[in-house]
Backbone as JSON, one array per atom type, in Angstrom:
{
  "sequence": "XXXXXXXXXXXXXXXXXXXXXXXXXXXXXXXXXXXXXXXXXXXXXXXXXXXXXXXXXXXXXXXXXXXXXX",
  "N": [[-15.45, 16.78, 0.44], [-13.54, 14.36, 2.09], [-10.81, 14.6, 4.24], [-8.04, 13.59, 4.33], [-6.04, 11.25, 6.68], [-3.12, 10.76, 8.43], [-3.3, 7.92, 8.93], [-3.89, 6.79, 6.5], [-2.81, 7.72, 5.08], [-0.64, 6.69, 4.83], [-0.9, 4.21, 4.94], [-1.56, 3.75, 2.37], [1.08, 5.21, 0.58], [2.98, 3.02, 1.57], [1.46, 0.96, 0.49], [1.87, 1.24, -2.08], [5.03, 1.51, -2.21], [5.13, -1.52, -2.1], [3.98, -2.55, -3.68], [5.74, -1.37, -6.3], [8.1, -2.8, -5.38], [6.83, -5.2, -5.71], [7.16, -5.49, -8.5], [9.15, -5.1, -9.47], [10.91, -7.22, -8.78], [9.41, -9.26, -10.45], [10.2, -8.22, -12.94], [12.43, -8.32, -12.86], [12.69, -11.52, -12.5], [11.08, -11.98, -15.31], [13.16, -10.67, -16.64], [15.52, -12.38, -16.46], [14.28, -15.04, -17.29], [13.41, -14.65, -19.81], [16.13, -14.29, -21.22], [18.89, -14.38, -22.76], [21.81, -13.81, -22.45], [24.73, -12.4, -21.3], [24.05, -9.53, -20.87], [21.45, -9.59, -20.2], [21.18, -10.84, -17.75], [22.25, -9.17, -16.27], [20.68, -7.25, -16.37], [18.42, -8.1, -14.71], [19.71, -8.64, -12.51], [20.32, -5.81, -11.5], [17.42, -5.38, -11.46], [16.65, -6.48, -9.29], [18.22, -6.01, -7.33], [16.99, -2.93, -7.03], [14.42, -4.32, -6.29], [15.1, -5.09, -3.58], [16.26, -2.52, -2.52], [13.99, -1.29, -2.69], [12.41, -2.8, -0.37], [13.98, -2.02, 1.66], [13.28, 0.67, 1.39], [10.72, 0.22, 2.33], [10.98, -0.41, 5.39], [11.83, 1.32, 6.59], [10.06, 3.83, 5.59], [8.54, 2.58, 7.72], [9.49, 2.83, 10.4], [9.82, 5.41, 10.31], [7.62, 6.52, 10.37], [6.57, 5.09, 13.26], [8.15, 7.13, 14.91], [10.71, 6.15, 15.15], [13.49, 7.51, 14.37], [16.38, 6.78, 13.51]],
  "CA": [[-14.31, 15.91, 0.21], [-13.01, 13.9, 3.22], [-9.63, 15.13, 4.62], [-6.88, 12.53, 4.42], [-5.46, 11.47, 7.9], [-1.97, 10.24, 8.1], [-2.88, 6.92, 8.96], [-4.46, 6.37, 5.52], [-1.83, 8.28, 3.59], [1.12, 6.05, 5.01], [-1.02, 3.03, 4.65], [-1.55, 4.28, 0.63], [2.36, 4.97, 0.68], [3.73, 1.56, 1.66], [0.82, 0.0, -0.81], [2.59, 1.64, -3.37], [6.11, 1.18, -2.1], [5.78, -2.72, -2.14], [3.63, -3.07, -5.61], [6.69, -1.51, -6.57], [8.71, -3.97, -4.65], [6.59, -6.27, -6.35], [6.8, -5.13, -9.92], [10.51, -4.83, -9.92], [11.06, -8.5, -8.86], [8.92, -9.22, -11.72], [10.98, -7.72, -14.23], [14.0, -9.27, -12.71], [12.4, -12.96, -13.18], [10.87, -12.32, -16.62], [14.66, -10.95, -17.72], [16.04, -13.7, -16.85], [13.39, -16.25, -18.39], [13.62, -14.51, -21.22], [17.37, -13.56, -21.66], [20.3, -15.4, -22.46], [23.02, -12.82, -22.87], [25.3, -11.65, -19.78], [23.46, -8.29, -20.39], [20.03, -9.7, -19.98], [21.58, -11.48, -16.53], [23.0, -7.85, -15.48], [19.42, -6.29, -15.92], [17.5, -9.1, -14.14], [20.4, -8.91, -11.27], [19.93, -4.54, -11.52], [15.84, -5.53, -11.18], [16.54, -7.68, -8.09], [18.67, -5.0, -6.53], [16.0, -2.13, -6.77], [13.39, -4.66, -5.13], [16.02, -4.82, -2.19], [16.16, -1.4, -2.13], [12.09, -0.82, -2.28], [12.29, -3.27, 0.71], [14.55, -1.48, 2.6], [12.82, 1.95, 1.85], [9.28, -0.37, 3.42], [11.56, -1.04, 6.46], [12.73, 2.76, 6.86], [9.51, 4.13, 6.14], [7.95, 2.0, 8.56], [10.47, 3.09, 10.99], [9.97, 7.03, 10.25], [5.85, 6.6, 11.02], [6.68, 4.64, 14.36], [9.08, 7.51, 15.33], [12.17, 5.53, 15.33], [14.53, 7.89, 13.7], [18.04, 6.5, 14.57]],
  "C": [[-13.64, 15.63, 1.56], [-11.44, 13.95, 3.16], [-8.91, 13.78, 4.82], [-6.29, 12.78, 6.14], [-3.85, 10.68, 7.21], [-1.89, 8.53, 8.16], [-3.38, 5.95, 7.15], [-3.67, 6.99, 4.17], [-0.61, 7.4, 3.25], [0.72, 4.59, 4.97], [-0.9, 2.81, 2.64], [-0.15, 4.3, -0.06], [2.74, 3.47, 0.53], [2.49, 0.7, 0.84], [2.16, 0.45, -1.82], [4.01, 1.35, -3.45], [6.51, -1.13, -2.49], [4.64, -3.28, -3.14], [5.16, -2.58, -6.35], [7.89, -2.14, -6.64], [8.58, -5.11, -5.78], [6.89, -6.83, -7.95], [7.85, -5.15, -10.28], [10.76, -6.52, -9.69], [10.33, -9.43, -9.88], [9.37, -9.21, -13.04], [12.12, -8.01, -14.15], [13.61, -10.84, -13.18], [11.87, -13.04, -14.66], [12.29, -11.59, -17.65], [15.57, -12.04, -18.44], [15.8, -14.66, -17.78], [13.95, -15.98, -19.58], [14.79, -14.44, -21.91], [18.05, -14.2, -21.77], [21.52, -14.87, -22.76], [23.43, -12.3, -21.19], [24.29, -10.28, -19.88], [22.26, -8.51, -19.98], [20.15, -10.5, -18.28], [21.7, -10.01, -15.85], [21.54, -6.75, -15.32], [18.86, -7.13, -14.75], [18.28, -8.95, -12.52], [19.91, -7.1, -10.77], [18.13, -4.03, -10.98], [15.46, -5.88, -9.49], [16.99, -6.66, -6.92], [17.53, -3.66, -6.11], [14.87, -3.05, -6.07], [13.86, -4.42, -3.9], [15.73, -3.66, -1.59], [14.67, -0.93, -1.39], [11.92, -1.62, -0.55], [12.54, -2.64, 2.27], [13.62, -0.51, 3.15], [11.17, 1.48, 2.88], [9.81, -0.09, 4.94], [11.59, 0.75, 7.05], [11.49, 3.94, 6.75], [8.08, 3.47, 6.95], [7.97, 2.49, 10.03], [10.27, 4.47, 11.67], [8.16, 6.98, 11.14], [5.85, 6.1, 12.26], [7.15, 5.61, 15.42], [10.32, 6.78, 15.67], [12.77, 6.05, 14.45], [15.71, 7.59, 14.14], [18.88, 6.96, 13.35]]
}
C-alpha cells in the first residue's frame, strides 16, 4: 500500500473542500427555485453563506500549506 505524501493529501483536501463549496451553492439555488416563503429565502441565503465560508476555509487552507500563517 503506497504511503500518502502531503502533496496528494492537501490536493484530496481542497477537492473535497470546494465540492462542498460546490454542493452548498446548489442547495442555496434549488431553495430558492423552489421556495416561496421568507423561510425558504432564509435557507437559500444560510446555503449561500456556508459556500462563502467553504471558500474562505479554500483560501486559509491554501494559505496554511504555503506556510503563510499570519
Amino acid at each position: 500500500m503506497p504511503v500518502p505524501t502531503q502533496g496528494e493529501t492537501f490536493a484530496k483536501l481542497l477537492h473535497h473542500l470546494r465540492e462542498a463549496q460546490n454542493d452548498s451553492a446548489t442547495l442555496a439555488h434549488l431553495a430558492r427555485a423552489m421556495g416561496s416563503t421568507p423561510r425558504d429565502t432564509a435557507i437559500a441565503n444560510g446555503w449561500l453563506v456556508v459556500s462563502e465560508q467553504l471558500k474562505r476555509m479554500v483560501k486559509v487552507t491554501t494559505d496554511i500549506a504555503q506556510g503563510k500563517l499570519n
